[in-house]
Short mmCIF file of C-alpha atoms in Angstrom, two decimals:
data_model
loop_
_atom_site.label_atom_id
_atom_site.label_comp_id
_atom_site.label_asym_id
_atom_site.label_seq_id
_atom_site.Cartn_x
_atom_site.Cartn_y
_atom_site.Cartn_z
CA UNK A 1 0.00 0.00 0.00
CA UNK A 2 2.81 2.38 0.95
CA UNK A 3 4.68 1.63 -2.29
CA UNK A 4 1.51 2.27 -4.27
CA UNK A 5 1.15 5.63 -2.53
CA UNK A 6 4.75 6.55 -3.38
CA UNK A 7 4.20 5.52 -7.00
CA UNK A 8 1.06 7.66 -7.28
CA UNK A 9 2.89 10.59 -5.67
CA UNK A 10 5.76 10.22 -8.15
CA UNK A 11 3.32 10.13 -11.07
CA UNK A 12 1.63 13.31 -9.80
CA UNK A 13 4.97 15.14 -9.40
CA UNK A 14 6.14 14.09 -12.86
CA UNK A 15 2.78 15.08 -14.39
CA UNK A 16 2.95 18.48 -12.69
CA UNK A 17 6.49 19.06 -13.91
CA UNK A 18 5.58 17.93 -17.41
CA UNK A 19 2.57 20.27 -17.47
CA UNK A 20 4.70 23.09 -16.13
CA UNK A 21 7.35 22.54 -18.80
CA UNK A 22 4.64 22.26 -21.45
CA UNK A 23 3.07 25.55 -20.29
CA UNK A 24 6.43 27.34 -20.36
CA UNK A 25 7.20 26.00 -23.85
CA UNK A 26 3.76 27.03 -25.10
CA UNK A 27 4.15 30.55 -23.68
CA UNK A 28 7.64 30.87 -25.16
CA UNK A 29 6.29 29.72 -28.54
CA UNK A 30 3.71 32.54 -28.40
CA UNK A 31 6.44 35.10 -27.68
CA UNK A 32 8.61 33.66 -30.47
CA UNK A 33 5.75 33.81 -32.98
CA UNK A 34 5.03 37.40 -31.90
CA UNK A 35 8.68 38.39 -32.38
CA UNK A 36 8.53 37.44 -36.07
CA UNK A 37 5.91 40.18 -36.62
CA UNK A 38 8.14 42.97 -35.32
CA UNK A 39 11.28 44.26 -37.09
CA UNK A 40 14.48 44.66 -35.14
CA UNK A 41 18.15 43.71 -34.83
CA UNK A 42 18.94 40.01 -35.09
CA UNK A 43 20.41 37.97 -32.25
CA UNK A 44 23.57 37.54 -34.35
CA UNK A 45 23.93 41.31 -34.63
CA UNK A 46 23.53 41.76 -30.87
CA UNK A 47 26.07 39.02 -30.14
CA UNK A 48 28.58 40.72 -32.47
CA UNK A 49 28.06 43.98 -30.60
CA UNK A 50 28.13 42.40 -27.14
CA UNK A 51 29.56 44.88 -24.67
CA UNK A 52 29.91 47.54 -27.39
CA UNK A 53 26.36 48.94 -27.50
CA UNK A 54 26.17 52.62 -26.65
CA UNK A 55 22.66 52.20 -25.30
CA UNK A 56 20.95 55.57 -25.85
CA UNK A 57 22.30 56.23 -29.39
CA UNK A 58 21.59 52.56 -30.20
CA UNK A 59 17.89 52.96 -29.37
CA UNK A 60 17.63 56.07 -31.56
CA UNK A 61 19.52 54.37 -34.41
CA UNK A 62 17.21 51.34 -34.21
CA UNK A 63 14.18 53.62 -34.30
CA UNK A 64 15.49 55.24 -37.48
CA UNK A 65 16.37 51.88 -39.06
CA UNK A 66 13.49 49.61 -38.01
CA UNK A 67 10.62 52.00 -37.33
CA UNK A 68 8.65 53.30 -34.36
CA UNK A 69 8.29 49.83 -32.85
CA UNK A 70 11.11 47.33 -32.88
CA UNK A 71 12.00 44.21 -30.92
CA UNK A 72 15.23 42.62 -29.74
CA UNK A 73 16.16 39.48 -27.84
CA UNK A 74 18.41 39.94 -24.81
CA UNK A 75 19.12 36.41 -23.66
CA UNK A 76 15.77 34.63 -23.29
CA UNK A 77 13.83 37.90 -22.87
CA UNK A 78 12.10 39.66 -25.76
CA UNK A 79 12.06 43.46 -25.48
CA UNK A 80 9.48 45.42 -27.46
CA UNK A 81 10.70 49.01 -27.83
CA UNK A 82 8.00 51.70 -28.07
CA UNK A 83 8.86 55.22 -29.27
CA UNK A 84 5.60 57.04 -30.05
CA UNK A 85 3.45 59.00 -27.56
CA UNK A 86 0.38 56.86 -28.33
CA UNK A 87 2.21 53.58 -27.67
CA UNK A 88 3.87 55.02 -24.56
CA UNK A 89 0.46 56.14 -23.29
CA UNK A 90 -0.92 52.62 -23.81
CA UNK A 91 2.01 51.21 -21.87
CA UNK A 92 2.26 53.62 -18.94
CA UNK A 93 -1.47 54.20 -18.39
CA UNK A 94 -2.45 50.52 -18.40
CA UNK A 95 -3.53 49.63 -14.81
CA UNK A 96 -2.61 45.99 -15.47
CA UNK A 97 1.01 46.81 -16.39
CA UNK A 98 2.37 47.19 -12.88
CA UNK A 99 5.12 44.55 -13.04
CA UNK A 100 8.56 45.97 -13.80
CA UNK A 101 11.14 44.14 -15.89
CA UNK A 102 13.34 41.40 -14.44
CA UNK A 103 16.36 43.73 -14.36
CA UNK A 104 14.86 45.34 -11.25
CA UNK A 105 15.24 42.01 -9.44
CA UNK A 106 18.98 42.78 -9.30
CA UNK A 107 18.14 45.64 -6.92
CA UNK A 108 16.11 43.52 -4.50
CA UNK A 109 19.03 42.51 -2.24
CA UNK A 110 19.40 46.26 -1.57
CA UNK A 111 15.87 47.65 -1.83
CA UNK A 112 13.81 44.53 -1.17
CA UNK A 113 10.27 44.78 -2.48
CA UNK A 114 9.87 48.49 -1.96
CA UNK A 115 7.92 50.87 -4.16
CA UNK A 116 10.56 50.89 -6.92
CA UNK A 117 10.99 47.13 -7.32
CA UNK A 118 7.63 45.60 -6.32
CA UNK A 119 4.74 44.95 -8.68
CA UNK A 120 1.10 43.86 -8.79
CA UNK A 121 -0.84 43.67 -5.53
CA UNK A 122 2.29 44.34 -3.43
CA UNK A 123 2.94 47.60 -5.27
CA UNK A 124 -0.71 48.72 -5.01
CA UNK A 125 -0.62 48.15 -1.24
CA UNK A 126 2.73 49.97 -0.86
CA UNK A 127 1.62 52.95 -2.94
CA UNK A 128 -1.59 53.34 -0.93
CA UNK A 129 0.31 53.24 2.36
CA UNK A 130 2.97 55.73 1.22
CA UNK A 131 0.82 58.32 -0.57
CA UNK A 132 0.09 60.36 2.63
CA UNK A 133 3.87 60.81 3.12
CA UNK A 134 3.96 62.98 -0.03
CA UNK A 135 1.13 65.33 0.91
CA UNK A 136 1.98 68.99 0.19
CA UNK A 137 1.94 69.91 3.91
CA UNK A 138 4.58 67.26 4.56
CA UNK A 139 6.72 68.21 1.56
CA UNK A 140 6.80 71.79 2.85
CA UNK A 141 8.33 70.46 6.08
CA UNK A 142 11.27 69.12 4.10
CA UNK A 143 12.05 72.53 2.61
CA UNK A 144 13.94 73.73 5.68
CA UNK A 145 16.30 70.75 5.47
CA UNK A 146 16.86 71.47 1.78
CA UNK A 147 17.70 75.10 2.50
CA UNK A 148 20.15 74.21 5.28
CA UNK A 149 21.93 71.65 3.10
CA UNK A 150 22.06 74.09 0.18
CA UNK A 151 23.75 76.63 2.47
CA UNK A 152 26.54 74.10 2.97
CA UNK A 153 26.70 73.50 -0.80
CA UNK A 154 27.11 77.23 -1.43
CA UNK A 155 29.92 77.36 1.13
CA UNK A 156 31.69 74.32 -0.37
CA UNK A 157 31.47 75.78 -3.88
CA UNK A 158 33.20 78.95 -2.64
CA UNK A 159 36.37 76.86 -2.30
CA UNK A 160 36.45 76.28 -6.09
CA UNK A 161 34.83 79.51 -7.30
CA UNK A 162 37.99 80.70 -9.05
CA UNK A 163 36.95 79.63 -12.54
CA UNK A 164 38.89 76.36 -12.40
CA UNK A 165 37.29 73.26 -13.99
CA UNK A 166 35.28 71.25 -11.46
CA UNK A 167 33.11 68.15 -11.67
CA UNK A 168 29.85 69.56 -10.35
CA UNK A 169 28.41 66.05 -10.09
CA UNK A 170 30.68 65.35 -7.12
CA UNK A 171 29.19 68.28 -5.22
CA UNK A 172 25.58 67.56 -6.22
CA UNK A 173 25.91 63.91 -5.17
CA UNK A 174 27.05 64.76 -1.65
CA UNK A 175 24.48 67.54 -1.35
CA UNK A 176 21.56 65.32 -2.36
CA UNK A 177 22.77 62.59 0.02
CA UNK A 178 22.68 65.12 2.86
CA UNK A 179 19.16 66.19 1.90
CA UNK A 180 17.82 62.68 1.56
CA UNK A 181 19.33 61.51 4.86
CA UNK A 182 17.64 64.34 6.74
CA UNK A 183 14.30 64.02 4.98
CA UNK A 184 14.17 60.22 4.66
CA UNK A 185 15.74 59.17 7.96
CA UNK A 186 15.71 62.26 10.14
CA UNK A 187 19.47 62.30 10.72
CA UNK A 188 22.18 64.69 9.58
CA UNK A 189 25.12 62.78 8.07
CA UNK A 190 27.25 65.73 6.83
CA UNK A 191 28.36 64.00 3.63
CA UNK A 192 29.36 67.35 2.14
CA UNK A 193 31.92 67.74 4.91
CA UNK A 194 33.16 64.13 4.60
CA UNK A 195 33.11 62.90 1.00
CA UNK A 196 34.95 59.68 1.89
CA UNK A 197 32.14 58.47 4.13
CA UNK A 198 31.49 54.72 4.06
CA UNK A 199 27.89 55.19 2.90
CA UNK A 200 29.04 57.15 -0.17
CA UNK A 201 31.53 54.45 -1.15
CA UNK A 202 28.95 51.70 -0.63
CA UNK A 203 26.43 53.51 -2.84
CA UNK A 204 28.96 53.70 -5.66
CA UNK A 205 29.91 50.03 -5.19
CA UNK A 206 26.37 48.66 -5.26
CA UNK A 207 25.44 50.69 -8.35
CA UNK A 208 28.52 49.41 -10.19
CA UNK A 209 27.62 45.82 -9.29
CA UNK A 210 24.01 46.18 -10.46
CA UNK A 211 25.22 47.73 -13.73
CA UNK A 212 27.73 44.90 -14.29
CA UNK A 213 25.10 42.20 -13.68
CA UNK A 214 22.50 43.90 -15.87
CA UNK A 215 24.68 43.54 -18.98
CA UNK A 216 26.27 40.16 -18.18
CA UNK A 217 24.29 36.98 -19.05
CA UNK A 218 26.65 35.02 -16.80
CA UNK A 219 26.46 37.26 -13.74
CA UNK A 220 22.65 37.43 -14.08
CA UNK A 221 22.65 33.75 -13.04
CA UNK A 222 22.71 33.61 -9.19
CA UNK A 223 25.08 30.61 -9.07
CA UNK A 224 27.83 32.35 -11.02
CA UNK A 225 27.29 35.69 -9.28
CA UNK A 226 27.54 34.03 -5.86
CA UNK A 227 30.86 32.46 -6.92
CA UNK A 228 32.28 35.81 -8.03
CA UNK A 229 34.11 38.45 -6.01
CA UNK A 230 31.21 40.83 -6.67
CA UNK A 231 29.00 38.89 -4.23
CA UNK A 232 31.37 39.65 -1.34
CA UNK A 233 31.55 43.33 -2.31
CA UNK A 234 27.76 43.46 -2.50
CA UNK A 235 27.37 41.88 0.94
CA UNK A 236 29.78 44.43 2.43
CA UNK A 237 27.83 47.31 0.89
CA UNK A 238 24.48 45.88 2.02
CA UNK A 239 25.82 45.56 5.55
CA UNK A 240 26.46 49.31 5.54
CA UNK A 241 23.04 50.23 4.08
CA UNK A 242 20.86 47.90 6.10
CA UNK A 243 22.82 48.43 9.31
CA UNK A 244 22.42 52.20 9.01
CA UNK A 245 18.69 51.94 8.27
CA UNK A 246 18.00 49.59 11.18
CA UNK A 247 19.97 51.71 13.66
CA UNK A 248 18.13 54.87 12.67
CA UNK A 249 14.78 53.05 12.67
CA UNK A 250 15.18 52.11 16.33
CA UNK A 251 16.39 55.61 17.19
CA UNK A 252 13.40 57.29 15.56
CA UNK A 253 10.94 54.78 17.03
CA UNK A 254 12.24 55.54 20.52
CA UNK A 255 11.76 59.26 19.87
CA UNK A 256 8.23 58.75 18.55
CA UNK A 257 7.09 56.81 21.64
CA UNK A 258 7.27 60.14 23.47
CA UNK A 259 4.94 61.86 20.96
CA UNK A 260 1.19 61.43 20.73
CA UNK A 261 0.52 62.34 17.13
CA UNK A 262 -1.25 60.82 14.12
CA UNK A 263 -0.89 61.04 10.34
CA UNK A 264 -4.17 62.93 10.25
CA UNK A 265 -2.74 65.59 12.67
CA UNK A 266 0.23 66.09 10.35
CA UNK A 267 -1.89 66.48 7.22
CA UNK A 268 -4.02 69.15 8.84
CA UNK A 269 -1.54 71.02 11.05
CA UNK A 270 1.45 71.08 8.72
CA UNK A 271 5.04 72.04 9.43
CA UNK A 272 7.49 71.55 12.25
CA UNK A 273 5.67 69.08 14.51
CA UNK A 274 8.31 66.49 15.38
CA UNK A 275 11.69 65.15 14.26
CA UNK A 276 15.25 66.35 14.07
CA UNK A 277 15.37 70.08 14.91
CA UNK A 278 11.58 70.18 14.88
CA UNK A 279 11.28 68.59 11.42
CA UNK A 280 9.48 65.44 10.38
CA UNK A 281 11.22 62.68 8.40
CA UNK A 282 9.90 60.14 5.92
CA UNK A 283 10.87 57.39 8.39
CA UNK A 284 8.84 59.09 11.13
CA UNK A 285 5.80 59.00 8.86
CA UNK A 286 6.26 55.31 8.14
CA UNK A 287 6.60 54.53 11.85
CA UNK A 288 3.43 56.48 12.56
CA UNK A 289 1.69 54.60 9.75
CA UNK A 290 2.91 51.33 11.29
CA UNK A 291 1.42 52.38 14.61
CA UNK A 292 -1.95 52.78 12.89
CA UNK A 293 -1.62 49.88 10.43
CA UNK A 294 -0.22 46.50 11.49
CA UNK A 295 0.38 45.47 7.85
CA UNK A 296 3.60 47.53 7.78
CA UNK A 297 6.54 45.53 9.19
CA UNK A 298 10.01 46.80 10.17
CA UNK A 299 11.38 45.14 7.03
CA UNK A 300 8.78 46.94 4.89
CA UNK A 301 9.86 50.24 6.46
CA UNK A 302 13.54 49.50 5.89
CA UNK A 303 12.85 48.68 2.22
CA UNK A 304 10.93 51.90 1.63
CA UNK A 305 13.48 54.11 3.40
CA UNK A 306 16.33 52.54 1.39
CA UNK A 307 14.27 52.99 -1.81
CA UNK A 308 13.63 56.64 -1.04
CA UNK A 309 17.32 57.11 -0.21
CA UNK A 310 18.40 55.68 -3.57
CA UNK A 311 15.71 57.13 -5.82
CA UNK A 312 15.68 60.56 -4.19
CA UNK A 313 19.43 60.99 -4.15
CA UNK A 314 20.49 59.57 -7.50
CA UNK A 315 17.83 61.24 -9.64
CA UNK A 316 18.08 64.63 -7.92
CA UNK A 317 21.86 64.63 -8.26
CA UNK A 318 21.52 63.97 -12.00
CA UNK A 319 19.00 66.79 -12.52
CA UNK A 320 20.95 69.35 -10.48
CA UNK A 321 24.20 68.59 -12.33
CA UNK A 322 22.71 68.74 -15.82
CA UNK A 323 20.80 71.97 -15.13
CA UNK A 324 24.02 73.71 -14.11
CA UNK A 325 25.79 72.24 -17.14
CA UNK A 326 23.22 73.52 -19.66
CA UNK A 327 23.06 76.94 -17.96
CA UNK A 328 26.84 77.23 -18.27
CA UNK A 329 26.40 77.07 -22.05
CA UNK A 330 23.44 79.50 -22.17
CA UNK A 331 24.49 82.70 -20.38
CA UNK A 332 21.42 84.71 -21.44
CA UNK A 333 19.07 82.09 -20.04
CA UNK A 334 21.19 81.88 -16.89
CA UNK A 335 20.96 85.64 -16.44
CA UNK A 336 17.18 85.50 -16.71
CA UNK A 337 17.06 82.74 -14.07
CA UNK A 338 19.41 84.77 -11.85
CA UNK A 339 17.20 87.87 -12.02
CA UNK A 340 14.14 85.76 -11.22
CA UNK A 341 15.94 84.15 -8.25
CA UNK A 342 16.80 87.61 -6.88
CA UNK A 343 13.26 88.88 -7.31
CA UNK A 344 11.55 85.95 -5.63
CA UNK A 345 14.07 85.06 -2.93
CA UNK A 346 12.20 83.25 -0.17
CA UNK A 347 9.32 82.37 -2.50
CA UNK A 348 11.11 80.01 -4.89
CA UNK A 349 8.62 77.16 -4.72
CA UNK A 350 5.58 79.24 -5.61
CA UNK A 351 6.94 81.95 -7.91
CA UNK A 352 9.99 81.06 -10.00
CA UNK A 353 8.26 79.85 -13.15
CA UNK A 354 11.13 80.42 -15.57
CA UNK A 355 13.52 78.30 -13.49
CA UNK A 356 10.83 75.62 -13.45
CA UNK A 357 10.75 75.74 -17.25
CA UNK A 358 14.57 75.45 -17.31
CA UNK A 359 14.39 72.35 -15.09
CA UNK A 360 11.69 70.80 -17.29
CA UNK A 361 13.64 71.48 -20.49
CA UNK A 362 16.77 69.98 -18.91
CA UNK A 363 14.75 66.88 -18.00
CA UNK A 364 13.60 66.71 -21.60
CA UNK A 365 17.16 66.59 -22.91
CA UNK A 366 18.67 64.71 -19.96
CA UNK A 367 15.90 62.70 -18.25
CA UNK A 368 17.24 61.41 -14.93
CA UNK A 369 15.45 58.10 -15.55
CA UNK A 370 15.97 57.67 -19.31
CA UNK A 371 14.16 54.34 -19.75
CA UNK A 372 11.09 52.54 -18.39
CA UNK A 373 10.19 48.87 -18.71
CA UNK A 374 7.14 46.77 -17.84
CA UNK A 375 6.60 43.02 -17.99
CA UNK A 376 3.34 41.86 -19.59
CA UNK A 377 1.50 39.30 -17.45
CA UNK A 378 -1.46 38.89 -19.80
CA UNK A 379 -2.40 39.71 -23.39
CA UNK A 380 -1.86 43.48 -23.63
CA UNK A 381 -3.10 45.88 -26.31
CA UNK A 382 -0.55 48.41 -27.57
CA UNK A 383 -2.05 50.33 -30.47
CA UNK A 384 -3.06 47.70 -33.02
CA UNK A 385 -0.84 45.03 -31.44
CA UNK A 386 -1.81 42.31 -28.98
CA UNK A 387 1.33 41.59 -26.98
CA UNK A 388 1.46 38.15 -25.30
CA UNK A 389 2.42 37.69 -21.64
CA UNK A 390 6.13 37.47 -20.90
CA UNK A 391 7.26 40.29 -23.21
CA UNK A 392 9.14 43.26 -21.73
CA UNK A 393 7.72 46.58 -22.97
CA UNK A 394 10.40 49.24 -23.06
CA UNK A 395 10.28 52.95 -23.74
CA UNK A 396 13.10 55.46 -23.74
CA UNK A 397 12.23 58.90 -22.39
CA UNK A 398 15.56 60.04 -23.86
CA UNK A 399 14.52 59.04 -27.41
CA UNK A 400 10.91 60.15 -26.97
CA UNK A 401 11.96 63.62 -25.78
CA UNK A 402 14.24 64.08 -28.79
CA UNK A 403 11.64 63.09 -31.39
CA UNK A 404 11.57 65.80 -34.11
CA UNK A 405 7.92 64.97 -34.85
CA UNK A 406 7.03 66.22 -31.37
CA UNK A 407 9.68 68.81 -30.51
CA UNK A 408 10.96 71.35 -33.02
CA UNK A 409 14.78 71.39 -33.08
CA UNK A 410 14.78 68.60 -30.46
CA UNK A 411 18.50 68.85 -29.63
CA UNK A 412 18.26 72.59 -28.88
CA UNK A 413 17.90 73.75 -25.26
CA UNK A 414 14.84 76.00 -25.22
CA UNK A 415 12.96 76.52 -21.91
CA UNK A 416 10.32 78.57 -23.74
CA UNK A 417 8.75 75.24 -24.75
CA UNK A 418 7.45 74.97 -21.19
CA UNK A 419 6.20 78.53 -20.74
CA UNK A 420 2.41 78.24 -21.06
CA UNK A 421 2.97 74.97 -22.95
CA UNK A 422 -0.30 73.55 -24.24
CA UNK A 423 0.76 71.63 -27.34
CA UNK A 424 2.95 68.94 -25.74
CA UNK A 425 1.03 65.66 -25.31
CA UNK A 426 1.32 64.27 -21.77
CA UNK A 427 2.62 60.98 -23.10
CA UNK A 428 5.34 62.75 -25.14
CA UNK A 429 7.07 64.13 -22.03
CA UNK A 430 7.60 61.57 -19.26
CA UNK A 431 10.63 62.48 -17.12
CA UNK A 432 8.83 61.13 -14.03
CA UNK A 433 7.08 58.32 -15.90
CA UNK A 434 3.27 58.56 -16.10
CA UNK A 435 0.10 56.71 -15.23
CA UNK A 436 -0.33 54.52 -12.13
CA UNK A 437 3.42 54.03 -11.63
CA UNK A 438 4.47 57.65 -12.01
CA UNK A 439 7.16 58.89 -9.64
CA UNK A 440 5.67 59.49 -6.19
CA UNK A 441 8.52 61.87 -5.32
CA UNK A 442 8.36 64.25 -8.30
CA UNK A 443 6.99 67.19 -6.27
CA UNK A 444 9.69 66.61 -3.65
CA UNK A 445 12.34 66.72 -6.40
CA UNK A 446 10.96 69.92 -7.95
CA UNK A 447 10.94 71.73 -4.58
CA UNK A 448 14.53 70.61 -3.94
CA UNK A 449 15.72 71.75 -7.37
CA UNK A 450 14.04 75.16 -7.20
CA UNK A 451 15.30 75.99 -3.70
CA UNK A 452 18.86 74.80 -4.40
CA UNK A 453 19.39 76.14 -7.91
CA UNK A 454 18.02 79.57 -7.00
CA UNK A 455 20.40 79.80 -4.05
CA UNK A 456 23.45 78.62 -6.02
CA UNK A 457 22.75 81.02 -8.88
CA UNK A 458 22.31 83.97 -6.52
CA UNK A 459 25.91 83.40 -5.36
CA UNK A 460 27.68 82.11 -8.47
CA UNK A 461 27.85 82.43 -12.22
CA UNK A 462 28.28 79.05 -13.91
CA UNK A 463 30.72 79.09 -16.85
CA UNK A 464 31.35 76.49 -19.59
CA UNK A 465 34.45 74.34 -19.98
CA UNK A 466 35.86 74.70 -23.49
CA UNK A 467 35.81 71.47 -25.50
CA UNK A 468 33.95 69.47 -22.86
CA UNK A 469 30.86 67.40 -23.66
CA UNK A 470 29.30 64.80 -21.33
CA UNK A 471 29.51 61.14 -22.34
CA UNK A 472 26.10 59.83 -21.41
CA UNK A 473 25.62 56.44 -19.80
CA UNK A 474 22.29 54.86 -18.91
CA UNK A 475 21.18 52.04 -16.67
CA UNK A 476 18.60 53.19 -14.15
CA UNK A 477 19.60 56.85 -13.90
CA UNK A 478 21.36 59.02 -16.47
CA UNK A 479 25.03 59.64 -15.74
CA UNK A 480 28.02 61.14 -17.49
CA UNK A 481 31.04 58.85 -17.76
CA UNK A 482 33.42 61.82 -17.80
CA UNK A 483 31.72 63.77 -15.00
CA UNK A 484 29.83 67.01 -15.54
CA UNK A 485 32.37 69.77 -15.91
CA UNK A 486 31.74 73.47 -15.32
CA UNK A 487 33.60 76.51 -14.03
CA UNK A 488 32.33 78.60 -11.12
CA UNK A 489 32.70 82.35 -10.62
CA UNK A 490 31.58 84.38 -7.60
CA UNK A 491 29.05 87.07 -8.34
CA UNK A 492 29.95 90.61 -7.31
#
């Protein structure tokens, strides 16, 4: 009897595995058949160019060669590239396209299943829990931290304000780390005073590892990655990140036990209620939410704080650096921004509309997140196409923003496009993504940029470096491989 039971169990297991394999083969066959309908570079061509693809120009060249939709196989994954506003709208506005591409799984050891990396029901739950933390009353609380950190930035720039060539990205990175530590965790880390801090080095290390794995079929496989030296370096970096987050979490929780306050109080009463120097942090808000909602665990909180630290710092640093770079090459526009910053000092968030247009035009040319990807989990309609499940939909904000059919003289920096702009389709300009998964922190970023840029430009004139041009590199955020070089001159 026992042997008969074992035999039946074995038959069931083998049947299940056979069905599972059959289902996977059938789904792959659907994707393969779909790929034949879409033009694009061959696998042979991609293998020949392995490691030599300059990603952003490659996307634009493929668009010109193969058309507005093209497909390419990267390993076993089929990417469908979308480059028109209508297709992008179908992709980003679809409430069923909430699952990000598998590349984001490489970030999970660091960020867990936070808002950036999660999908489906988990993402919907996370977004609902976190939305109150980005209420305007709460964002206004963060402004004081931004102003204090920008004061330090202005002071640090005075040390190089003799018209020598400087990499402004170095300064913007440390500045945005200071801001995000105060606003996300409620602690002042003083990265601008100590640029060799362990956290800074660990951030650089983990980003390099993720980038290496993203473009290596071998390192994408956990077995080979775990055998490599990169796994040890990643573990060391994660120890720094997670250790810092957990220490601060306990510190802030201890502080909050002394306060009797609710999320509802914060939304109605506004600024300066609790936190470091009378300010509220993102972590404080999550701990208060946890107090009112048992679904939020300490690990959930750690994941969201680490996500906010990464996303808020890396993207803001990119925007700040590129704005100063483009202004260095457009002195008349810079002068107009300077005069506006003088006129509306103290009212930057509400009043400086021209600087806002400058930031938006910079994000058009140099979007801090240049690409978005979603994984189809069911048949999905994109225009006249029905895309089967398992295909990765990909759009490049960089290519979309430089489309001559949408933007006249697309490579020309012209902030006037965003002064009373009414003719730009929403789906043609997506620096913060769009639809259900748009960037929850975009208002935070805009406040930070306005406050900081206005203050820097009131103190300094930003000058160009002759012969310099950034070499753009894209993975998750847009970077320049040769830094972002400018010269700085004190204003009289």
